[in-house]
Coordinates of C-alpha atoms in Angstrom, one line a residue:
Chain A
M767 CA 0.0 0.0 0.0
T768 CA 1.4 3.4 -1.0
V769 CA 1.4 6.3 1.4
M770 CA 2.3 9.1 -1.1
T771 CA 1.0 9.9 -4.6
A772 CA 3.2 10.6 -7.6
E773 CA 2.3 14.3 -7.1
Q774 CA 3.2 14.4 -3.4
I775 CA 6.5 12.7 -4.2
E776 CA 7.3 15.2 -6.9
A777 CA 6.5 18.1 -4.5
F778 CA 8.7 16.5 -1.8
L779 CA 11.6 16.0 -4.2
D780 CA 11.3 19.4 -5.6
E781 CA 12.0 20.7 -2.2
V782 CA 14.8 18.3 -1.0
F783 CA 16.4 17.2 -4.3
P784 CA 15.5 19.6 -7.1
Q785 CA 18.5 18.6 -9.3
R786 CA 17.4 15.0 -9.6
M787 CA 16.8 13.3 -13.0
G788 CA 13.3 12.5 -14.3
R789 CA 9.7 12.9 -13.2
T790 CA 7.4 10.4 -11.6
E791 CA 4.7 9.2 -13.8
S792 CA 3.0 6.8 -11.4
V793 CA 3.6 4.8 -8.3
G794 CA 2.0 1.5 -7.1
D795 CA 2.5 -1.1 -4.5
M796 CA 6.3 -1.5 -4.3
C797 CA 6.9 0.1 -7.7
A798 CA 7.2 3.3 -9.7
T799 CA 7.5 4.5 -13.2
L800 CA 9.5 7.6 -14.1
R801 CA 10.3 9.4 -17.4
L802 CA 13.4 11.4 -18.3
A803 CA 13.5 14.0 -21.0
I804 CA 16.9 13.7 -22.6
D805 CA 18.9 16.8 -23.3
D806 CA 22.6 17.5 -24.0
Q807 CA 23.8 16.9 -20.5
H808 CA 22.6 13.2 -20.7
L809 CA 24.5 12.4 -23.9
R810 CA 27.7 10.7 -24.8
P811 CA 29.0 10.4 -28.3
G812 CA 26.8 8.7 -30.8
P813 CA 24.7 10.5 -29.6
R814 CA 23.3 8.0 -27.1
V815 CA 22.2 8.3 -23.5
S816 CA 25.2 8.1 -21.2
G817 CA 25.7 5.4 -18.6
P818 CA 25.8 7.8 -15.6
T819 CA 22.4 9.1 -16.8
M820 CA 20.9 5.7 -16.8
M821 CA 22.4 4.8 -13.4
G822 CA 21.5 8.0 -11.8
F823 CA 17.9 7.9 -13.2
A824 CA 17.5 4.3 -11.9
D825 CA 18.7 5.5 -8.5
V826 CA 16.0 8.2 -8.4
A827 CA 13.3 5.7 -9.6
L828 CA 14.0 3.3 -6.8
Y829 CA 14.1 6.2 -4.2
V830 CA 10.7 7.2 -5.5
A831 CA 9.4 3.6 -5.0
I832 CA 10.7 3.7 -1.5
L833 CA 9.1 7.0 -0.7
A834 CA 5.8 5.8 -2.0
Q835 CA 5.9 3.0 0.6
I836 CA 7.5 4.7 3.6
G837 CA 6.6 8.4 3.2
P838 CA 8.8 11.5 3.0
E839 CA 12.2 10.4 4.2
P840 CA 15.2 12.4 3.0
M841 CA 17.8 10.0 4.4
A842 CA 17.7 6.9 2.3
V843 CA 21.3 6.2 1.2
T844 CA 22.4 4.1 -1.7
S845 CA 24.8 1.5 -0.5
D846 CA 25.4 -0.4 -3.7
L847 CA 24.3 -0.3 -7.3
N848 CA 24.9 -2.8 -10.1
C849 CA 24.1 -2.0 -13.7
H850 CA 24.1 -4.1 -16.8
F851 CA 24.1 -2.1 -20.0
L852 CA 22.1 -4.0 -22.6
R853 CA 22.0 -1.9 -25.7
A854 CA 22.5 1.6 -26.9
A855 CA 19.7 4.1 -26.1
S856 CA 19.4 6.6 -28.8
G857 CA 19.9 10.2 -27.5
E858 CA 16.9 11.3 -29.6
H859 CA 14.3 9.7 -27.4
D860 CA 13.2 10.0 -23.7
I861 CA 13.8 7.1 -21.5
V862 CA 11.5 5.4 -19.0
A863 CA 12.3 3.6 -15.8
H864 CA 10.2 0.9 -14.2
A865 CA 11.4 0.3 -10.7
R866 CA 10.2 -2.5 -8.4
L867 CA 11.2 -3.1 -4.8
I868 CA 12.3 -6.6 -4.2
K869 CA 12.7 -6.2 -0.4
L870 CA 11.7 -3.4 2.0
G871 CA 13.0 -4.2 5.4
R872 CA 13.5 -2.1 8.5
R873 CA 17.0 -1.1 7.7
L874 CA 17.5 -2.2 4.1
A875 CA 15.7 -2.0 0.8
V876 CA 16.6 -3.7 -2.4
G877 CA 15.1 -3.1 -5.8
E878 CA 15.5 -3.5 -9.5
V879 CA 14.9 -1.2 -12.5
Q880 CA 14.4 -1.8 -16.1
I881 CA 15.1 1.2 -18.4
F882 CA 13.6 1.5 -21.8
S883 CA 13.9 4.0 -24.6
V884 CA 10.5 5.3 -25.5
S885 CA 11.3 4.2 -29.1
D886 CA 11.2 0.5 -28.2
D887 CA 9.2 -0.7 -25.2
T888 CA 10.0 -4.4 -25.6
R889 CA 13.8 -4.5 -25.2
P890 CA 15.3 -2.8 -22.1
V891 CA 18.5 -0.7 -22.6
A892 CA 19.7 -1.2 -19.0
H893 CA 18.9 -3.3 -15.9
I894 CA 19.9 -2.1 -12.5
T895 CA 19.7 -3.5 -9.0
A896 CA 20.5 -1.4 -5.9
S897 CA 20.4 -1.5 -2.1
Y898 CA 19.4 1.4 0.2
A899 CA 20.2 1.8 3.9
L900 CA 17.1 3.2 5.6
P901 CA 17.2 5.3 8.8
D902 CA 16.2 3.1 11.8
K903 CA 12.6 3.2 12.6
P904 CA 11.6 0.3 14.7
S905 CA 7.9 0.8 13.9
R906 CA 8.3 0.1 10.2
E907 CA 6.9 -3.2 9.4
Q908 CA 8.7 -5.8 7.4
A909 CA 7.1 -5.7 4.0
V910 CA 7.7 -8.0 1.1
Chain B
M627 CA 10.4 -19.6 -28.9
T628 CA 12.2 -22.5 -27.1
V629 CA 14.2 -25.2 -29.0
M630 CA 14.6 -27.7 -26.2
T631 CA 12.1 -29.1 -23.7
A632 CA 12.8 -29.4 -19.9
E633 CA 13.4 -33.1 -20.5
Q634 CA 15.8 -32.6 -23.3
I635 CA 17.7 -30.0 -21.2
E636 CA 18.0 -32.4 -18.3
A637 CA 19.2 -35.2 -20.5
F638 CA 21.8 -32.9 -22.0
L639 CA 23.0 -31.7 -18.6
D640 CA 23.1 -35.2 -17.2
E641 CA 25.7 -35.9 -19.9
V642 CA 27.9 -32.7 -19.8
F643 CA 27.3 -31.3 -16.3
P644 CA 26.0 -34.2 -14.0
Q645 CA 27.2 -32.6 -10.8
R646 CA 25.0 -29.4 -11.3
M647 CA 22.5 -28.2 -8.7
G648 CA 18.8 -28.6 -9.2
R649 CA 16.4 -30.0 -11.7
T650 CA 14.5 -28.2 -14.4
E651 CA 10.7 -28.1 -13.8
S652 CA 9.7 -26.1 -16.9
V653 CA 11.1 -23.7 -19.5
G654 CA 9.3 -21.0 -21.5
D655 CA 10.1 -18.1 -23.8
M656 CA 13.3 -16.6 -22.2
C657 CA 12.6 -18.2 -18.8
A658 CA 13.0 -21.3 -16.8
T659 CA 11.9 -22.7 -13.4
L660 CA 14.2 -25.1 -11.4
R661 CA 13.9 -26.8 -8.0
L662 CA 16.6 -27.8 -5.7
A663 CA 16.3 -30.5 -3.0
I664 CA 18.2 -29.3 -0.1
D665 CA 20.6 -31.7 1.7
D666 CA 23.5 -31.3 4.1
Q667 CA 26.0 -30.1 1.5
H668 CA 23.8 -27.0 0.8
L669 CA 23.6 -25.8 4.4
R670 CA 25.3 -23.3 6.6
P671 CA 24.8 -22.9 10.4
G672 CA 21.2 -22.2 11.3
P673 CA 20.6 -24.4 9.4
R674 CA 19.9 -22.3 6.4
V675 CA 20.6 -22.6 2.7
S676 CA 24.1 -21.4 2.1
G677 CA 25.0 -18.4 -0.2
P678 CA 27.2 -20.5 -2.6
T679 CA 24.2 -22.8 -3.0
M680 CA 21.9 -20.0 -4.0
M681 CA 24.4 -18.4 -6.4
G682 CA 25.4 -21.7 -8.0
F683 CA 21.7 -22.7 -8.3
A684 CA 20.9 -19.4 -10.0
D685 CA 23.7 -19.8 -12.4
V686 CA 22.4 -23.2 -13.4
A687 CA 18.9 -21.8 -13.8
L688 CA 20.1 -19.1 -16.2
Y689 CA 22.1 -21.6 -18.1
V690 CA 19.0 -23.7 -18.6
A691 CA 17.0 -20.6 -19.8
I692 CA 19.8 -20.0 -22.4
L693 CA 19.9 -23.7 -23.4
A694 CA 16.1 -23.5 -24.0
Q695 CA 16.6 -20.7 -26.5
I696 CA 19.8 -21.6 -28.3
G697 CA 20.0 -25.4 -28.1
P698 CA 22.7 -27.7 -26.6
E699 CA 25.7 -25.5 -26.3
P700 CA 28.2 -26.7 -23.7
M701 CA 30.4 -23.5 -23.9
A702 CA 28.4 -20.6 -22.3
V703 CA 30.7 -19.1 -19.7
T704 CA 29.6 -17.0 -16.8
S705 CA 31.3 -13.6 -16.9
D706 CA 29.9 -11.9 -13.9
L707 CA 27.3 -12.7 -11.3
N708 CA 25.7 -10.3 -8.7
C709 CA 23.7 -11.5 -5.8
H710 CA 21.6 -9.8 -3.2
F711 CA 20.7 -11.9 -0.2
L712 CA 17.3 -10.9 1.0
R713 CA 16.4 -13.1 3.8
A714 CA 17.4 -16.4 5.4
A715 CA 16.1 -19.6 3.6
S716 CA 15.4 -22.3 6.1
G717 CA 17.4 -25.4 5.5
E718 CA 14.3 -27.5 6.0
H719 CA 12.7 -26.6 2.7
D720 CA 13.5 -27.0 -1.0
I721 CA 14.2 -23.8 -3.0
V722 CA 12.9 -22.8 -6.4
A723 CA 14.6 -20.5 -8.9
H724 CA 12.6 -18.4 -11.5
A725 CA 15.1 -17.4 -14.2
R726 CA 14.4 -14.8 -16.9
L727 CA 16.7 -13.7 -19.7
I728 CA 16.8 -9.9 -20.0
K729 CA 19.0 -10.0 -23.2
L730 CA 20.0 -12.7 -25.5
G731 CA 22.5 -11.3 -28.0
R732 CA 25.0 -12.9 -30.4
R733 CA 27.9 -12.9 -27.9
L734 CA 26.3 -12.0 -24.6
A735 CA 23.4 -13.0 -22.5
V736 CA 22.1 -11.3 -19.4
G737 CA 19.5 -12.6 -17.1
E738 CA 18.0 -12.4 -13.6
V739 CA 16.9 -15.0 -11.1
Q740 CA 14.5 -14.8 -8.1
I741 CA 15.0 -17.6 -5.6
F742 CA 12.2 -18.6 -3.2
S743 CA 11.9 -21.1 -0.4
V744 CA 9.0 -23.4 -1.1
S745 CA 7.8 -22.4 2.4
D746 CA 7.0 -18.8 1.3
D747 CA 6.4 -18.1 -2.4
T748 CA 5.7 -14.4 -1.9
R749 CA 9.1 -13.1 -0.6
P750 CA 12.3 -14.1 -2.5
V751 CA 15.2 -15.1 -0.5
A752 CA 17.8 -14.0 -3.1
H753 CA 18.0 -12.0 -6.3
I754 CA 20.7 -12.6 -8.8
T755 CA 21.7 -11.0 -12.1
A756 CA 24.5 -12.6 -14.3
S757 CA 26.1 -12.3 -17.7
Y758 CA 27.3 -15.0 -20.0
A759 CA 29.7 -15.0 -22.9
L760 CA 28.3 -17.1 -25.7
P761 CA 30.4 -18.8 -28.4
D762 CA 30.4 -16.8 -31.6
K763 CA 27.6 -18.0 -34.0
P764 CA 26.9 -15.3 -36.5
S765 CA 23.6 -16.8 -37.5
R766 CA 22.0 -16.4 -34.0
E767 CA 19.5 -13.7 -34.3
Q768 CA 19.4 -10.8 -31.8
A769 CA 16.5 -11.7 -29.5
V770 CA 15.0 -9.5 -26.8
Chain C
M18 CA 45.2 -4.0 14.3
T19 CA 44.0 -7.6 14.4
V20 CA 42.4 -9.2 17.5
M21 CA 42.6 -12.9 16.4
T22 CA 45.3 -14.9 14.9
A23 CA 44.9 -17.3 11.9
E24 CA 45.0 -20.2 14.3
Q25 CA 42.3 -18.7 16.6
I26 CA 40.1 -18.0 13.6
E27 CA 40.4 -21.5 12.4
A28 CA 39.5 -22.9 15.8
F29 CA 36.5 -20.6 16.0
L30 CA 35.3 -21.6 12.5
D31 CA 35.9 -25.3 13.2
E32 CA 33.3 -24.9 15.9
V33 CA 30.7 -22.6 14.3
F34 CA 31.1 -23.3 10.6
P35 CA 33.0 -26.6 10.1
Q36 CA 31.7 -27.2 6.5
R37 CA 33.3 -23.9 5.2
M38 CA 35.8 -23.9 2.2
G39 CA 39.4 -23.3 2.7
R40 CA 41.9 -22.7 5.5
T41 CA 43.4 -19.4 6.7
E42 CA 47.0 -19.1 5.9
S43 CA 47.5 -15.6 7.4
V44 CA 45.7 -12.5 8.6
G45 CA 46.9 -8.9 8.7
D46 CA 45.5 -5.4 9.2
M47 CA 42.1 -5.5 7.2
C48 CA 43.3 -8.5 5.1
A49 CA 43.5 -12.3 5.0
T50 CA 44.9 -15.0 2.9
L51 CA 43.3 -18.4 2.5
R52 CA 44.0 -21.5 0.5
L53 CA 41.5 -24.1 -0.8
A54 CA 42.6 -27.6 -1.6
I55 CA 40.6 -28.6 -4.7
D56 CA 38.7 -31.9 -4.9
D57 CA 35.9 -33.4 -6.9
Q58 CA 33.1 -31.4 -5.3
H59 CA 34.8 -28.1 -6.4
L60 CA 34.9 -29.0 -10.1
R61 CA 32.8 -28.3 -13.1
P62 CA 33.5 -29.9 -16.6
G63 CA 37.0 -29.2 -18.0
P64 CA 37.8 -29.9 -15.2
R65 CA 38.0 -26.4 -13.9
V66 CA 37.2 -24.8 -10.5
S67 CA 33.5 -24.1 -10.4
G68 CA 32.0 -20.6 -10.0
P69 CA 30.2 -21.3 -6.8
T70 CA 33.4 -22.6 -5.4
M71 CA 35.1 -19.4 -6.1
M72 CA 32.3 -17.2 -4.8
G73 CA 31.9 -19.3 -1.7
F74 CA 35.6 -19.3 -1.0
A75 CA 35.8 -15.6 -1.4
D76 CA 32.9 -15.2 1.0
V77 CA 34.7 -17.2 3.7
A78 CA 37.9 -15.2 3.0
L79 CA 36.2 -11.9 3.7
Y80 CA 34.5 -13.3 6.8
V81 CA 37.9 -14.3 8.1
A82 CA 39.3 -10.8 7.4
I83 CA 36.3 -9.4 9.4
L84 CA 36.8 -11.8 12.3
A85 CA 40.5 -10.8 12.5
Q86 CA 39.4 -7.2 13.1
I87 CA 36.3 -7.6 15.3
G88 CA 36.8 -10.9 17.1
P89 CA 34.7 -14.0 17.2
E90 CA 31.3 -12.9 15.9
P91 CA 29.1 -15.6 14.4
M92 CA 26.4 -13.3 13.0
A93 CA 28.0 -11.4 10.1
V94 CA 25.6 -11.9 7.2
T95 CA 26.5 -11.4 3.5
S96 CA 24.2 -8.9 2.0
D97 CA 25.5 -8.8 -1.5
L98 CA 28.3 -10.4 -3.5
N99 CA 29.5 -9.4 -7.0
C100 CA 31.9 -11.7 -8.9
H101 CA 33.7 -11.2 -12.2
F102 CA 35.1 -14.4 -13.5
L103 CA 38.3 -13.6 -15.3
R104 CA 39.8 -16.8 -16.7
A105 CA 39.5 -20.6 -16.2
A106 CA 41.1 -22.0 -13.1
S107 CA 42.5 -25.5 -13.7
G108 CA 40.9 -28.1 -11.5
E109 CA 44.4 -29.6 -11.0
H110 CA 45.7 -26.9 -8.7
D111 CA 44.7 -25.3 -5.4
I112 CA 43.4 -21.8 -5.3
V113 CA 44.4 -19.0 -3.1
A114 CA 42.2 -16.0 -2.0
H115 CA 43.7 -12.6 -1.0
A116 CA 40.9 -10.7 0.8
R117 CA 41.0 -7.0 1.8
L118 CA 38.4 -5.0 3.7
I119 CA 37.7 -1.7 2.0
K120 CA 35.4 -0.5 4.8
L121 CA 34.7 -1.7 8.3
G122 CA 31.9 0.4 9.8
R123 CA 29.6 -0.2 12.8
R124 CA 26.9 -1.9 10.8
L125 CA 28.5 -2.6 7.4
A126 CA 31.7 -4.1 6.1
V127 CA 32.7 -4.0 2.4
G128 CA 35.7 -5.9 1.0
E129 CA 37.3 -7.3 -2.1
V130 CA 38.9 -10.6 -3.0
Q131 CA 41.3 -11.7 -5.7
I132 CA 41.5 -15.4 -6.3
F133 CA 44.6 -17.0 -8.0
S134 CA 45.4 -20.5 -9.1
V135 CA 48.6 -21.6 -7.4
S136 CA 49.8 -22.4 -10.9
D137 CA 49.8 -18.6 -11.8
D138 CA 50.2 -16.0 -9.2
T139 CA 50.3 -13.1 -11.6
R140 CA 46.8 -13.2 -13.2
P141 CA 43.7 -13.6 -10.9
V142 CA 41.0 -16.0 -12.0
A143 CA 38.2 -14.1 -10.3
H144 CA 37.6 -10.8 -8.6
I145 CA 34.8 -10.5 -5.9
T146 CA 33.4 -7.6 -3.9
A147 CA 30.9 -8.2 -1.2
S148 CA 29.1 -6.4 1.7
Y149 CA 28.3 -7.8 5.2
A150 CA 25.7 -6.6 7.7
L151 CA 27.3 -6.6 11.2
P152 CA 25.4 -7.0 14.4
D153 CA 24.9 -3.7 16.1
K154 CA 27.7 -2.9 18.5
P155 CA 27.8 0.7 19.3
S156 CA 31.3 0.5 20.7
R157 CA 32.9 -0.7 17.5
E158 CA 35.0 2.2 16.2
Q159 CA 34.7 3.3 12.6
A160 CA 37.8 1.9 10.9
V161 CA 39.0 2.6 7.4
Chain D
M634 CA 53.6 -1.1 -21.1
T635 CA 51.6 2.0 -21.9
V636 CA 51.2 3.2 -25.5
M637 CA 49.7 6.7 -24.8
T638 CA 50.7 9.4 -22.3
A639 CA 48.3 11.3 -20.0
E640 CA 48.6 14.2 -22.4
Q641 CA 47.8 12.2 -25.5
I642 CA 44.8 10.6 -23.8
E643 CA 43.4 14.0 -22.8
A644 CA 43.9 15.3 -26.4
F645 CA 42.2 12.2 -27.8
L646 CA 39.2 12.5 -25.3
D647 CA 38.8 16.2 -25.9
E648 CA 38.1 15.2 -29.4
V649 CA 35.8 12.3 -29.1
F650 CA 34.3 12.7 -25.6
P651 CA 34.5 16.4 -24.6
Q652 CA 31.8 16.2 -22.0
R653 CA 33.5 13.5 -19.9
M654 CA 34.1 14.0 -16.2
G655 CA 37.6 14.6 -14.8
R656 CA 41.1 15.0 -16.1
T657 CA 43.9 12.4 -16.3
E658 CA 46.7 13.1 -13.9
S659 CA 48.9 10.1 -14.7
V660 CA 48.8 6.6 -16.3
G661 CA 50.9 3.6 -15.7
D662 CA 51.0 -0.1 -16.5
M663 CA 47.4 -1.1 -16.3
C664 CA 46.4 1.9 -14.1
A665 CA 45.4 5.5 -14.2
T666 CA 44.8 8.4 -11.8
L667 CA 42.2 11.1 -12.6
R668 CA 41.0 14.1 -10.7
L669 CA 37.5 15.7 -10.8
A670 CA 36.9 19.4 -9.9
I671 CA 33.5 19.3 -8.1
D672 CA 31.0 22.0 -9.1
D673 CA 27.2 22.3 -8.7
Q674 CA 26.3 19.7 -11.3
H675 CA 28.0 17.0 -9.3
L676 CA 26.2 17.6 -6.0
R677 CA 23.3 16.2 -4.3
P678 CA 21.8 17.5 -1.0
G679 CA 24.3 17.9 1.8
P680 CA 26.0 19.0 -0.2
R681 CA 27.8 15.9 -1.1
V682 CA 29.2 14.4 -4.3
S683 CA 26.3 12.5 -6.0
G684 CA 26.4 8.8 -6.8
P685 CA 26.1 9.2 -10.6
T686 CA 29.1 11.6 -10.5
M687 CA 31.2 8.9 -8.8
M688 CA 30.1 6.1 -11.1
G689 CA 30.5 8.2 -14.2
F690 CA 33.9 9.4 -13.1
A691 CA 35.0 5.8 -12.4
D692 CA 33.8 4.7 -15.8
V693 CA 36.0 7.4 -17.4
A694 CA 39.0 6.5 -15.3
L695 CA 38.8 2.8 -16.4
Y696 CA 38.4 3.9 -20.0
V697 CA 41.6 6.0 -19.6
A698 CA 43.4 3.0 -18.2
I699 CA 42.3 0.9 -21.2
L700 CA 43.3 3.7 -23.7
A701 CA 46.8 3.8 -22.1
Q702 CA 47.2 0.1 -22.9
I703 CA 45.6 -0.3 -26.3
G704 CA 45.8 3.1 -27.9
P705 CA 43.1 5.4 -29.2
E706 CA 39.9 3.3 -29.5
P707 CA 36.6 5.1 -29.4
M708 CA 34.6 2.0 -29.2
A709 CA 35.1 0.4 -25.8
V710 CA 31.6 -0.1 -24.4
T711 CA 30.8 -0.5 -20.7
S712 CA 28.9 -3.7 -20.2
D713 CA 28.4 -3.7 -16.5
L714 CA 29.3 -1.5 -13.5
N715 CA 29.1 -2.3 -9.8
C716 CA 29.5 0.4 -7.2
H717 CA 29.7 0.2 -3.4
F718 CA 29.2 3.6 -1.8
L719 CA 31.4 3.7 1.3
R720 CA 30.9 7.0 2.9
A721 CA 29.8 10.5 2.1
A722 CA 32.2 12.7 0.0
S723 CA 31.9 16.3 0.9
G724 CA 30.9 18.5 -2.0
E725 CA 33.5 21.0 -1.0
H726 CA 36.5 19.0 -2.1
D727 CA 37.7 17.5 -5.4
I728 CA 37.7 13.8 -5.8
V729 CA 40.4 11.5 -7.1
A730 CA 40.0 8.1 -8.9
H731 CA 42.6 5.4 -8.9
A732 CA 41.8 2.9 -11.6
R733 CA 43.4 -0.4 -12.1
L734 CA 42.8 -3.0 -14.8
I735 CA 42.4 -6.6 -13.4
K736 CA 42.1 -8.2 -16.8
L737 CA 42.8 -6.9 -20.4
G738 CA 41.8 -9.6 -22.8
R739 CA 41.1 -9.6 -26.5
R740 CA 37.4 -9.0 -26.2
L741 CA 36.9 -8.0 -22.5
A742 CA 38.5 -5.7 -20.0
V743 CA 37.7 -5.8 -16.3
G744 CA 38.9 -3.2 -13.8
E745 CA 38.4 -1.6 -10.4
V746 CA 38.4 1.9 -9.1
Q747 CA 38.8 3.4 -5.7
I748 CA 37.6 7.0 -5.3
F749 CA 38.9 9.3 -2.6
S750 CA 38.0 12.8 -1.5
V751 CA 41.1 14.9 -1.6
S752 CA 40.3 15.8 2.0
D753 CA 41.0 12.2 3.1
D754 CA 43.3 10.0 1.2
T755 CA 43.2 7.0 3.5
R756 CA 39.5 6.0 3.4
P757 CA 37.8 5.6 -0.1
V758 CA 34.4 7.1 -0.6
A759 CA 33.4 4.5 -3.3
H760 CA 34.7 1.3 -4.8
I761 CA 33.7 0.3 -8.4
T762 CA 34.3 -2.7 -10.6
A763 CA 33.3 -2.6 -14.3
S764 CA 33.6 -4.6 -17.5
Y765 CA 34.2 -3.3 -21.0
A766 CA 33.5 -5.0 -24.4
L767 CA 36.4 -4.3 -26.7
P768 CA 36.2 -4.2 -30.5
D769 CA 37.6 -7.5 -31.9
K770 CA 41.3 -7.0 -32.8
P771 CA 42.9 -10.4 -33.2
S772 CA 46.4 -9.0 -32.9
R773 CA 45.9 -7.6 -29.4
E774 CA 47.8 -9.7 -27.0
Q775 CA 46.4 -11.2 -23.9
A776 CA 47.7 -9.0 -21.2
V777 CA 47.6 -9.6 -17.4

């Protein structure tokens, strides 16, 4: 069950993390979808979407999925991130991230993200898994 | 589209890799499900299922998913494997791996696996991603 | 500064984790060296040393490096492990793991391991990084 | 043995990848050191150096180490990247990357990077491993 809407999350992030990549399109139970409008700062030669862009965008997407479950919490810290780059993402199209939490524990969250170019919604351009250290909050229930 | 059945894959693996972990229950398009009967060699203190058991089993599961797509091919080599351990898996229950190929290219395959204890099919005990170097075969088509 | 010798660590592990892979050869400040005698259970076709063997052995090596720093502590839990397989390790030779802690914090340790075949001590056969959740112990100082 | 100097690598990158992060300070056998001057685009709230900045910078550092060994080659493609974030890096200090190639094969390179804040050269702020697909070039010798 989510405790924040996409709009509430965007308002919260505008305040605490205005320079983040992407915008939340929707959130659901343990998941979130974000879209990133590509401009010059996101490109590497090709032009294609750069690796750091995809990794940073995935990180935001998982943070959004966590916020949707636990509420406004500025202190989630990424502890590790693993990215497989699957194919080139044309720099001429926006990219979309589908994030899904695999575990949301009291101290640790783990999730995965598939990133697609909007020009091809069948073959992901990157797959990311990442872990987050959560601030201690004994009352948070152990979810999936 | 698969080119080998679960039975054909098991017969092939019995020949080339008899000491592998687990047995194939089913294969589908870009995916496979395997089950591992836990015995003493798979345990660490607790008793719980050991980490190497889960990683090795996931590796077999992705190899099976690749075989189902490309046919008997003894040469796929794991190039990297990333595992997040999510919760303890009781040593008293079998474990099941759901493997899914994210990319199957000419030279490289990438996939992910969720491992569950049969005692709880809602919360995975481990999540694995891995890459495989495939033998060159120019005729293999670029699949998803 | 280490608080346990290699001999003390082996005695402790013989008690709490007798089925582990490998034996500690030496420990030092934030590091440890272990050796694994290869037998049939460690092989895959080739014969070469199997991937799960290398990952499990690396996991033990980092656990030993942690024990050397923090003392007998049966509860360190691996939270993630990432392995790059670099080249085949002949099944006819023992393997050696050089483990090094990159971070040892109050709740989290991170380390890396290089594994070599004793037949070639210049080119590693695998490189592993892994994270460990440590039991809370407020008095543990934040080391490197 | 290196085949390009730090100056030659910078000149090459200025041409093919002007928007990269950081500047090469030195290259050596299978290694490279780079420095990144931190400005607003590299920050997240804190202010601290952002995760994508560290991952992107590490990626450049390994690419530089590869260039130093194989010569100007615009086509090296990152296939996977794994990052452990170890501690916060203050946004008020530059960061330095020490990159080291673990394997440089005909088709694949694997390396690791330690990133430090210049305010503390004893405790790394991040540790990265990554793999690179290299263009086929049968004449390249198998190095380390």
